[in-house]
Amino acid sequence: MITVEEAKAHCRIEHDAEDGLVSSLIAAAYRQIENRTGQAFEKVDGAEMVLDALPSGTGGIELKWTPVRAVSQVVYLDSMGAEQTLSAGDLSLDGRGVYPLLYPAAEWPASKSQRASVKVTADIGHAELPADVRAAALLIVGHLYENREAVVIGTIATDLPMGVELLLAPYVIHRMG
């Protein structure tokens, strides 16, 4: 995670009056990068994904995040409507694909099929922010700090040829539909 101090150093800000603004710009930069790449770069422990039922047999559940560092549990309603928990030891995470797949150690138990009856809890995001993604985030923070309005009049702007898009290109997951 980029700290306010790192962002202030990048933007050459020598006072504390705009720390709140800088913090919000860091968050905006992360959202922009995550939306652009389709990956989770902010390290989040305990992220939740809700499903309407467990699959039958041994089929995998495609998780909505990438990367996933670990899955801590799956809480579900059994066929009688009672809440049950599968712990990390009951699960197997396959992170080889673009989006990780979650499998049961043996077979998925029978679950009640109803809206939001299954909750997967996972730790997501990169353990450490890659250097090129960090550089892209700082470029975005700097741009947003210097350009606080939606329209700039009377200037000529040019994208940096080795800027944000180049830095993020290896991380972009191309999606269809």
Coordinates of N, CA, C and O in Angstrom, one line a residue:
M1 N 0.8 -1.2 0.0 CA 0.0 0.0 0.0 C 0.9 1.2 0.0 O 1.9 1.3 0.7
I2 N 0.5 2.2 -0.7 CA 1.2 3.5 -0.8 C 0.8 4.3 0.4 O -0.4 4.5 0.7
T3 N 1.7 4.8 1.1 CA 1.4 5.7 2.3 C 1.3 7.1 1.9 O 1.7 7.5 0.8
V4 N 0.6 7.9 2.7 CA 0.4 9.3 2.5 C 1.8 10.0 2.3 O 2.0 10.8 1.5
E5 N 2.8 9.6 3.2 CA 4.1 10.2 3.1 C 4.8 9.9 1.8 O 5.4 10.8 1.3
E6 N 4.6 8.7 1.3 CA 5.2 8.4 0.0 C 4.6 9.2 -1.1 O 5.3 9.8 -2.0
A7 N 3.3 9.4 -1.1 CA 2.6 10.1 -2.1 C 3.0 11.6 -2.0 O 3.2 12.3 -3.0
K8 N 3.1 12.1 -0.8 CA 3.5 13.5 -0.6 C 4.9 13.8 -1.1 O 5.2 14.8 -1.7
A9 N 5.8 12.8 -0.9 CA 7.2 13.0 -1.4 C 7.1 13.0 -2.9 O 7.9 13.8 -3.5
H10 N 6.3 12.1 -3.5 CA 6.2 12.1 -5.0 C 5.7 13.4 -5.5 O 6.2 13.9 -6.5
C11 N 4.7 13.9 -4.9 CA 4.1 15.2 -5.3 C 4.9 16.4 -4.8 O 4.5 17.6 -5.1
R12 N 5.9 16.2 -4.0 CA 6.7 17.3 -3.4 C 5.8 18.2 -2.6 O 5.9 19.4 -2.7
I13 N 5.0 17.6 -1.7 CA 4.2 18.4 -0.8 C 4.9 18.3 0.6 O 5.2 17.3 1.1
E14 N 5.1 19.5 1.1 CA 5.9 19.6 2.3 C 5.1 20.1 3.5 O 5.6 20.5 4.6
H15 N 3.8 20.0 3.5 CA 2.9 20.3 4.6 C 1.9 19.2 4.8 O 1.7 18.3 4.0
D16 N 1.2 19.3 5.9 CA 0.2 18.3 6.3 C -1.3 18.7 6.0 O -2.2 17.9 6.3
A17 N -1.5 19.9 5.5 CA -2.8 20.4 5.4 C -3.7 19.6 4.4 O -4.9 19.6 4.5
E18 N -3.1 18.9 3.5 CA -3.9 18.2 2.5 C -3.7 16.7 2.6 O -3.9 15.9 1.6
D19 N -3.4 16.2 3.8 CA -3.2 14.7 4.0 C -4.5 14.0 3.7 O -4.4 12.9 3.1
G20 N -5.6 14.5 4.0 CA -6.9 13.9 3.7 C -7.1 13.8 2.2 O -7.6 12.7 1.7
L21 N -6.8 14.8 1.5 CA -7.0 14.8 0.0 C -6.0 13.8 -0.6 O -6.4 13.0 -1.4
V22 N -4.8 13.8 -0.1 CA -3.8 12.8 -0.6 C -4.2 11.4 -0.4 O -4.1 10.5 -1.3
S23 N -4.8 11.1 0.8 CA -5.3 9.8 1.1 C -6.4 9.4 0.2 O -6.4 8.2 -0.3
S24 N -7.3 10.3 -0.1 CA -8.4 10.0 -1.0 C -7.9 9.8 -2.5 O -8.4 8.9 -3.2
L25 N -6.8 10.5 -2.9 CA -6.2 10.3 -4.2 C -5.6 8.9 -4.3 O -5.6 8.3 -5.4
I26 N -4.9 8.5 -3.2 CA -4.3 7.2 -3.2 C -5.4 6.1 -3.4 O -5.3 5.2 -4.3
A27 N -6.5 6.2 -2.7 CA -7.6 5.3 -2.9 C -8.2 5.3 -4.3 O -8.5 4.3 -4.9
A28 N -8.3 6.5 -4.9 CA -8.8 6.7 -6.2 C -7.8 6.0 -7.2 O -8.3 5.4 -8.2
A29 N -6.5 6.2 -7.0 CA -5.5 5.6 -7.9 C -5.6 4.0 -7.9 O -5.6 3.4 -8.9
Y30 N -5.8 3.5 -6.7 CA -6.0 2.0 -6.6 C -7.2 1.6 -7.3 O -7.2 0.6 -8.0
R31 N -8.3 2.3 -7.1 CA -9.6 1.9 -7.8 C -9.4 1.9 -9.4 O -9.8 1.1 -10.1
Q32 N -8.7 3.0 -9.8 CA -8.4 3.2 -11.3 C -7.6 2.0 -11.8 O -7.9 1.4 -12.8
I33 N -6.6 1.6 -11.1 CA -5.7 0.6 -11.5 C -6.4 -0.8 -11.4 O -6.3 -1.6 -12.3
E34 N -7.2 -1.0 -10.4 CA -7.9 -2.3 -10.3 C -9.0 -2.4 -11.4 O -9.2 -3.4 -12.0
N35 N -9.7 -1.3 -11.7 CA -10.6 -1.3 -12.8 C -10.0 -1.5 -14.1 O -10.5 -2.2 -15.0
R36 N -8.8 -0.9 -14.3 CA -8.1 -1.0 -15.6 C -7.6 -2.4 -15.8 O -7.6 -3.0 -16.9
T37 N -7.0 -3.0 -14.7 CA -6.4 -4.3 -14.9 C -7.3 -5.5 -14.6 O -7.0 -6.6 -15.1
G38 N -8.3 -5.4 -13.8 CA -9.1 -6.5 -13.4 C -8.5 -7.3 -12.3 O -8.9 -8.4 -12.0
Q39 N -7.5 -6.7 -11.6 CA -6.8 -7.4 -10.5 C -7.0 -6.6 -9.2 O -7.3 -5.4 -9.3
A40 N -6.9 -7.3 -8.1 CA -6.9 -6.7 -6.8 C -5.5 -6.4 -6.3 O -4.7 -7.3 -6.1
F41 N -5.1 -5.1 -6.2 CA -3.8 -4.7 -5.8 C -3.8 -4.3 -4.3 O -2.8 -4.5 -3.7
E42 N -4.9 -3.8 -3.9 CA -5.0 -3.4 -2.5 C -5.1 -4.7 -1.7 O -6.0 -5.5 -1.9
K43 N -4.3 -4.9 -0.7 CA -4.3 -6.1 0.2 C -5.5 -6.0 1.1 O -5.6 -5.0 1.9
V44 N -6.5 -6.9 1.0 CA -7.7 -6.9 1.8 C -7.8 -8.3 2.4 O -7.8 -9.3 1.7
D45 N -7.9 -8.3 3.7 CA -8.1 -9.5 4.5 C -9.6 -9.6 4.8 O -10.2 -8.6 5.3
G46 N -10.2 -10.8 4.6 CA -11.6 -11.0 4.9 C -12.6 -10.5 3.9 O -13.7 -10.2 4.2
A47 N -12.2 -10.4 2.6 CA -13.1 -10.0 1.5 C -14.1 -11.1 1.4 O -13.9 -12.3 1.6
E48 N -15.4 -10.7 1.1 CA -16.5 -11.7 1.0 C -17.1 -11.7 -0.4 O -17.3 -10.7 -1.0
M49 N -17.4 -12.9 -0.8 CA -18.1 -13.2 -2.1 C -19.3 -14.0 -1.7 O -19.3 -15.0 -1.0
V50 N -20.5 -13.6 -2.2 CA -21.8 -14.3 -1.9 C -22.3 -15.1 -3.1 O -22.2 -14.6 -4.2
L51 N -22.7 -16.3 -2.8 CA -23.3 -17.2 -3.9 C -24.7 -17.6 -3.5 O -25.1 -17.5 -2.3
D52 N -25.4 -18.2 -4.4 CA -26.8 -18.7 -4.1 C -26.8 -20.1 -3.8 O -27.8 -20.6 -3.3
A53 N -25.7 -20.9 -4.0 CA -25.7 -22.3 -3.7 C -24.2 -22.8 -3.9 O -23.5 -22.2 -4.6
L54 N -23.9 -23.9 -3.3 CA -22.6 -24.6 -3.6 C -22.8 -25.5 -4.8 O -23.9 -26.0 -5.0
P55 N -21.8 -25.7 -5.6 CA -21.9 -26.6 -6.7 C -22.1 -28.0 -6.2 O -21.8 -28.3 -5.0
S56 N -22.5 -28.9 -7.0 CA -22.6 -30.3 -6.6 C -21.3 -31.0 -7.0 O -20.6 -30.6 -7.9
G57 N -21.0 -32.1 -6.3 CA -19.9 -32.9 -6.6 C -18.6 -32.2 -6.2 O -18.4 -31.7 -5.2
T58 N -17.6 -32.3 -7.2 CA -16.3 -31.7 -6.9 C -15.9 -30.5 -7.8 O -14.8 -30.1 -7.8
G59 N -16.9 -29.9 -8.4 CA -16.7 -28.8 -9.3 C -16.1 -27.6 -8.5 O -16.3 -27.5 -7.3
G60 N -15.4 -26.8 -9.2 CA -14.8 -25.6 -8.6 C -15.7 -24.4 -8.7 O -16.6 -24.3 -9.5
I61 N -15.4 -23.5 -7.7 CA -16.1 -22.2 -7.7 C -15.1 -21.2 -8.2 O -14.0 -21.0 -7.6
E62 N -15.4 -20.4 -9.3 CA -14.5 -19.4 -9.8 C -14.7 -18.2 -8.9 O -15.8 -17.6 -8.8
L63 N -13.6 -17.8 -8.3 CA -13.6 -16.6 -7.4 C -13.5 -15.3 -8.2 O -12.9 -15.3 -9.3
K64 N -14.1 -14.3 -7.7 CA -14.3 -13.0 -8.5 C -13.0 -12.1 -8.4 O -13.0 -11.1 -9.0
W65 N -12.0 -12.5 -7.6 CA -10.8 -11.7 -7.4 C -9.6 -12.5 -7.9 O -9.6 -13.7 -8.0
T66 N -8.6 -11.7 -8.3 CA -7.3 -12.2 -8.6 C -6.3 -11.2 -8.2 O -6.5 -10.0 -8.5
P67 N -5.3 -11.5 -7.5 CA -5.0 -12.8 -6.9 C -5.7 -13.0 -5.6 O -6.1 -12.0 -4.9
V68 N -5.8 -14.3 -5.2 CA -6.3 -14.6 -3.9 C -5.1 -15.3 -3.1 O -4.6 -16.2 -3.6
R69 N -4.8 -14.7 -2.0 CA -3.7 -15.2 -1.2 C -4.1 -16.5 -0.4 O -3.4 -17.4 -0.2
A70 N -5.4 -16.5 0.1 CA -5.9 -17.6 0.9 C -7.4 -17.5 1.1 O -7.9 -16.4 1.1
V71 N -8.0 -18.6 1.2 CA -9.5 -18.7 1.5 C -9.6 -19.2 2.9 O -9.0 -20.2 3.3
S72 N -10.2 -18.4 3.8 CA -10.3 -18.8 5.2 C -11.5 -19.7 5.5 O -11.4 -20.6 6.4
Q73 N -12.6 -19.4 4.9 CA -13.8 -20.3 5.1 C -14.9 -20.1 4.1 O -14.9 -19.1 3.4
V74 N -15.8 -21.0 4.1 CA -17.0 -21.0 3.3 C -18.1 -21.2 4.3 O -18.2 -22.3 4.9
V75 N -19.0 -20.3 4.5 CA -20.2 -20.4 5.4 C -21.4 -20.6 4.4 O -21.6 -19.9 3.5
Y76 N -22.2 -21.7 4.7 CA -23.4 -22.0 3.8 C -24.5 -22.5 4.7 O -24.4 -22.9 5.8
L77 N -25.7 -22.5 4.0 CA -26.9 -23.1 4.7 C -27.0 -24.5 4.1 O -27.0 -24.7 2.9
D78 N -27.1 -25.5 5.0 CA -27.3 -26.8 4.6 C -28.7 -27.0 4.1 O -29.5 -26.1 4.2
S79 N -29.0 -28.2 3.6 CA -30.3 -28.5 3.0 C -31.5 -28.3 4.0 O -32.6 -28.0 3.6
M80 N -31.2 -28.3 5.3 CA -32.2 -28.0 6.4 C -32.3 -26.5 6.8 O -33.1 -26.2 7.6
G81 N -31.4 -25.7 6.2 CA -31.4 -24.3 6.5 C -30.5 -23.9 7.7 O -30.5 -22.7 8.1
A82 N -29.7 -24.8 8.2 CA -28.8 -24.5 9.3 C -27.5 -24.1 8.8 O -27.0 -24.6 7.8
E83 N -26.9 -23.1 9.4 CA -25.6 -22.5 9.0 C -24.5 -23.5 9.3 O -24.4 -24.0 10.4
Q84 N -23.6 -23.8 8.3 CA -22.5 -24.7 8.4 C -21.2 -23.9 7.9 O -21.4 -23.0 7.1
T85 N -20.1 -24.4 8.4 CA -18.8 -23.7 8.0 C -17.8 -24.8 7.5 O -17.6 -25.8 8.1
L86 N -17.2 -24.5 6.3 CA -16.1 -25.3 5.8 C -14.9 -24.4 6.1 O -14.8 -23.3 5.7
S87 N -13.9 -24.9 6.8 CA -12.7 -24.2 7.1 C -11.7 -24.4 6.0 O -11.8 -25.1 5.1
A88 N -10.6 -23.6 6.1 CA -9.5 -23.7 5.1 C -9.0 -25.1 4.9 O -8.7 -25.4 3.7
G89 N -9.0 -25.9 5.9 CA -8.5 -27.3 5.7 C -9.5 -28.2 4.9 O -9.1 -29.2 4.4
D90 N -10.7 -27.7 4.8 CA -11.7 -28.5 4.0 C -11.7 -28.0 2.5 O -12.5 -28.5 1.7
L91 N -10.8 -27.0 2.2 CA -10.9 -26.4 0.9 C -9.5 -26.5 0.2 O -8.5 -26.6 0.8
S92 N -9.5 -26.4 -1.1 CA -8.3 -26.4 -1.9 C -8.4 -25.2 -2.9 O -9.4 -25.1 -3.7
L93 N -7.4 -24.4 -2.9 CA -7.4 -23.2 -3.8 C -6.4 -23.4 -5.0 O -5.3 -23.7 -4.8
D94 N -6.9 -23.3 -6.2 CA -6.1 -23.5 -7.4 C -6.0 -22.1 -8.0 O -6.9 -21.6 -8.6
G95 N -4.8 -21.5 -7.9 CA -4.5 -20.2 -8.4 C -3.9 -20.1 -9.7 O -3.3 -19.1 -10.1
R96 N -3.9 -21.2 -10.5 CA -3.1 -21.2 -11.8 C -3.8 -20.5 -12.9 O -3.1 -20.0 -13.8
G97 N -5.1 -20.3 -12.8 CA -5.8 -19.6 -13.9 C -5.8 -18.1 -13.7 O -5.3 -17.6 -12.7
V98 N -6.5 -17.4 -14.6 CA -6.7 -16.0 -14.4 C -7.4 -15.7 -13.2 O -7.0 -14.8 -12.4
Y99 N -8.5 -16.4 -12.9 CA -9.3 -16.2 -11.7 C -9.2 -17.6 -11.0 O -9.4 -18.6 -11.5
P100 N -8.8 -17.5 -9.7 CA -8.6 -18.8 -8.9 C -9.9 -19.6 -8.8 O -11.0 -19.0 -8.8
L101 N -9.7 -20.9 -8.7 CA -10.8 -21.8 -8.5 C -10.7 -22.4 -7.1 O -9.6 -22.7 -6.6
L102 N -11.9 -22.5 -6.4 CA -11.9 -23.1 -5.1 C -12.6 -24.4 -5.2 O -13.7 -24.5 -5.7
Y103 N -12.0 -25.4 -4.6 CA -12.5 -26.8 -4.7 C -12.6 -27.3 -3.3 O -11.9 -26.9 -2.3
P104 N -13.5 -28.3 -3.1 CA -13.6 -29.0 -1.8 C -12.5 -30.0 -1.6 O -12.0 -30.5 -2.7
A105 N -12.1 -30.3 -0.4 CA -11.1 -31.3 -0.2 C -11.6 -32.7 -0.7 O -10.9 -33.5 -1.3
A106 N -12.9 -32.9 -0.5 CA -13.6 -34.2 -1.0 C -14.7 -33.8 -2.0 O -14.4 -33.7 -3.2
E107 N -15.9 -33.6 -1.5 CA -17.0 -33.2 -2.3 C -17.7 -32.1 -1.6 O -17.7 -32.0 -0.4
W108 N -18.4 -31.2 -2.4 CA -19.2 -30.1 -1.8 C -20.4 -30.7 -1.0 O -21.0 -31.6 -1.5
P109 N -20.6 -30.3 0.2 CA -21.8 -30.8 0.9 C -23.1 -30.2 0.2 O -23.1 -29.3 -0.5
A110 N -24.2 -30.9 0.5 CA -25.5 -30.4 0.0 C -25.8 -29.1 0.7 O -25.6 -28.9 1.9
S111 N -26.3 -28.1 -0.1 CA -26.6 -26.8 0.4 C -28.0 -26.4 0.0 O -28.5 -26.9 -1.1
K112 N -28.6 -25.5 0.7 CA -29.9 -24.9 0.4 C -29.6 -23.9 -0.8 O -28.8 -23.1 -0.7
S113 N -30.5 -24.0 -1.8 CA -30.4 -23.1 -2.9 C -31.3 -21.9 -2.7 O -32.5 -22.0 -2.9
Q114 N -30.7 -20.8 -2.2 CA -31.5 -19.6 -2.0 C -30.5 -18.4 -2.1 O -29.3 -18.6 -1.9
R115 N -31.1 -17.3 -2.4 CA -30.2 -16.1 -2.6 C -29.3 -15.9 -1.3 O -29.8 -15.9 -0.2
A116 N -28.0 -15.6 -1.6 CA -27.0 -15.3 -0.6 C -26.9 -16.4 0.5 O -26.7 -16.0 1.6
S117 N -27.0 -17.6 0.1 CA -27.0 -18.7 1.1 C -25.5 -19.2 1.3 O -25.3 -20.0 2.2
V118 N -24.6 -18.7 0.5 CA -23.2 -19.1 0.6 C -22.3 -17.9 0.7 O -22.5 -16.9 -0.1
K119 N -21.3 -17.9 1.6 CA -20.4 -16.7 1.7 C -19.0 -17.3 1.8 O -18.6 -18.0 2.7
V120 N -18.2 -16.9 0.8 CA -16.8 -17.3 0.8 C -16.0 -16.1 1.3 O -16.1 -14.9 0.9
T121 N -15.1 -16.4 2.3 CA -14.2 -15.3 2.9 C -12.8 -15.6 2.5 O -12.3 -16.7 2.7
A122 N -12.1 -14.6 1.9 CA -10.8 -14.8 1.4 C -9.9 -13.6 1.7 O -10.4 -12.4 1.9
D123 N -8.6 -13.8 1.7 CA -7.6 -12.7 1.7 C -7.1 -12.5 0.3 O -6.7 -13.4 -0.4
I124 N -7.3 -11.3 -0.2 CA -7.1 -11.0 -1.6 C -6.0 -9.9 -1.8 O -5.7 -9.2 -0.8
G125 N -5.6 -9.7 -3.0 CA -4.6 -8.7 -3.3 C -3.2 -9.2 -3.2 O -2.9 -10.2 -2.7
H126 N -2.3 -8.4 -3.9 CA -0.9 -8.8 -3.8 C -0.4 -8.6 -2.4 O -0.7 -7.6 -1.8
A127 N 0.5 -9.5 -2.0 CA 1.1 -9.4 -0.7 C 2.0 -8.1 -0.6 O 2.1 -7.4 0.4
E128 N 2.6 -7.9 -1.7 CA 3.4 -6.7 -1.9 C 3.1 -6.0 -3.2 O 3.0 -6.7 -4.2
L129 N 3.0 -4.7 -3.3 CA 2.7 -4.0 -4.5 C 3.9 -4.1 -5.4 O 5.0 -3.6 -5.1
P130 N 3.7 -4.6 -6.7 CA 4.8 -4.6 -7.6 C 5.3 -3.2 -7.9 O 4.5 -2.2 -7.9
A131 N 6.6 -3.1 -8.1 CA 7.2 -1.8 -8.3 C 6.6 -1.0 -9.4 O 6.4 0.3 -9.3
D132 N 6.3 -1.6 -10.6 CA 5.7 -0.9 -11.7 C 4.3 -0.4 -11.4 O 3.9 0.7 -11.8
V133 N 3.6 -1.2 -10.6 CA 2.2 -0.8 -10.3 C 2.3 0.4 -9.3 O 1.5 1.3 -9.3
R134 N 3.3 0.3 -8.4 CA 3.5 1.4 -7.4 C 3.8 2.7 -8.2 O 3.3 3.8 -7.9
A135 N 4.7 2.6 -9.2 CA 5.0 3.8 -10.0 C 3.8 4.3 -10.7 O 3.6 5.6 -10.7
A136 N 3.0 3.4 -11.3 CA 1.8 3.9 -12.0 C 0.8 4.6 -11.0 O 0.2 5.6 -11.3
A137 N 0.6 4.0 -9.8 CA -0.3 4.6 -8.8 C 0.2 6.0 -8.4 O -0.6 7.0 -8.3
L138 N 1.5 6.2 -8.2 CA 2.1 7.5 -7.9 C 1.9 8.5 -9.0 O 1.6 9.7 -8.8
L139 N 2.0 8.0 -10.3 CA 1.8 8.9 -11.4 C 0.3 9.4 -11.4 O 0.0 10.6 -11.7
I140 N -0.6 8.5 -11.1 CA -2.0 8.8 -11.1 C -2.3 9.8 -9.9 O -3.0 10.8 -10.1
V141 N -1.7 9.5 -8.8 CA -1.9 10.5 -7.6 C -1.4 11.8 -8.0 O -2.0 12.9 -7.7
G142 N -0.2 11.9 -8.6 CA 0.4 13.2 -9.0 C -0.5 13.9 -9.9 O -0.7 15.1 -9.8
H143 N -1.0 13.2 -10.9 CA -1.9 13.8 -11.9 C -3.1 14.4 -11.3 O -3.5 15.5 -11.5
L144 N -3.8 13.6 -10.4 CA -5.0 14.0 -9.8 C -4.7 15.2 -8.8 O -5.6 16.1 -8.7
Y145 N -3.6 15.2 -8.2 CA -3.3 16.3 -7.3 C -3.1 17.6 -8.0 O -3.6 18.6 -7.6
E146 N -2.4 17.5 -9.2 CA -2.2 18.7 -10.0 C -3.4 19.2 -10.8 O -3.5 20.3 -11.1
N147 N -4.3 18.3 -11.1 CA -5.4 18.6 -12.0 C -6.7 18.3 -11.2 O -7.3 17.2 -11.3
R148 N -7.1 19.2 -10.4 CA -8.3 19.0 -9.5 C -9.6 19.3 -10.1 O -10.7 19.2 -9.5
E149 N -9.7 19.8 -11.3 CA -10.9 20.1 -12.0 C -11.1 19.2 -13.2 O -10.2 18.6 -13.7
A150 N -12.4 19.0 -13.6 CA -12.7 18.1 -14.7 C -12.2 18.7 -16.1 O -12.0 17.9 -17.0
V151 N -12.1 20.0 -16.2 CA -11.7 20.6 -17.4 C -10.5 21.6 -17.2 O -10.5 22.3 -16.2
V152 N -9.5 21.5 -18.0 CA -8.4 22.4 -17.9 C -8.4 23.2 -19.2 O -8.4 22.7 -20.3
I153 N -8.4 24.6 -19.1 CA -8.4 25.4 -20.3 C -7.1 26.1 -20.5 O -6.4 26.5 -19.6
G154 N -6.7 26.2 -21.8 CA -5.5 26.9 -22.2 C -4.2 26.1 -22.0 O -3.2 26.7 -21.8
T155 N -4.3 24.8 -22.0 CA -3.0 24.0 -21.9 C -3.0 23.0 -23.0 O -4.0 22.6 -23.5
I156 N -1.8 22.5 -23.2 CA -1.6 21.4 -24.1 C -1.1 20.2 -23.3 O -0.1 20.4 -22.6
A157 N -1.8 19.1 -23.4 CA -1.4 18.0 -22.6 C -1.0 16.8 -23.5 O -1.6 16.6 -24.6
T158 N 0.0 16.0 -23.1 CA 0.4 14.9 -23.8 C 0.6 13.7 -22.8 O 1.2 13.9 -21.7
D159 N 0.1 12.5 -23.1 CA 0.4 11.4 -22.3 C 1.9 11.0 -22.3 O 2.5 11.1 -23.4
L160 N 2.4 10.6 -21.2 CA 3.8 10.2 -21.2 C 3.9 8.8 -21.9 O 3.1 7.9 -21.7
P161 N 4.8 8.7 -22.9 CA 4.9 7.5 -23.6 C 5.3 6.3 -22.7 O 4.9 5.2 -23.1
M162 N 5.9 6.5 -21.6 CA 6.3 5.4 -20.7 C 5.5 5.6 -19.4 O 6.1 5.5 -18.3
G163 N 4.2 6.0 -19.5 CA 3.5 6.3 -18.3 C 2.6 5.2 -17.8 O 3.0 4.0 -17.8
V164 N 1.5 5.5 -17.3 CA 0.6 4.6 -16.6 C 0.3 3.4 -17.4 O 0.4 2.2 -16.9
E165 N -0.2 3.6 -18.6 CA -0.6 2.4 -19.5 C 0.5 1.4 -19.7 O 0.3 0.2 -19.6
L166 N 1.7 1.9 -20.0 CA 2.8 1.0 -20.2 C 3.2 0.2 -18.9 O 3.4 -1.0 -18.9
L167 N 3.1 0.9 -17.8 CA 3.4 0.3 -16.5 C 2.4 -0.8 -16.1 O 2.8 -1.8 -15.5
L168 N 1.1 -0.6 -16.5 CA 0.1 -1.5 -16.1 C -0.2 -2.6 -17.1 O -0.8 -3.6 -16.8
A169 N 0.4 -2.5 -18.3 CA 0.1 -3.4 -19.4 C 0.3 -4.9 -19.0 O -0.6 -5.7 -19.4
P170 N 1.3 -5.3 -18.3 CA 1.5 -6.7 -18.0 C 0.5 -7.3 -17.1 O 0.3 -8.5 -17.0
Y171 N -0.3 -6.4 -16.4 CA -1.2 -6.8 -15.4 C -2.7 -6.8 -15.9 O -3.6 -7.3 -15.2
V172 N -2.9 -6.3 -17.1 CA -4.3 -6.2 -17.6 C -4.8 -7.6 -18.0 O -4.2 -8.3 -18.7
I173 N -6.0 -7.9 -17.4 CA -6.7 -9.1 -17.8 C -7.8 -8.6 -18.8 O -8.7 -7.9 -18.5
H174 N -7.6 -9.2 -20.0 CA -8.5 -8.8 -21.1 C -9.8 -9.5 -20.9 O -9.9 -10.7 -20.9
R175 N -10.9 -8.7 -20.8 CA -12.2 -9.3 -20.6 C -13.1 -9.1 -21.8 O -13.0 -8.1 -22.4
M176 N -14.0 -10.0 -21.9 CA -15.0 -9.9 -23.0 C -16.4 -9.8 -22.5 O -16.7 -10.5 -21.5
G177 N -17.3 -9.1 -23.1 CA -18.7 -9.1 -22.7 C -19.1 -8.0 -21.8 O -18.5 -7.2 -21.3

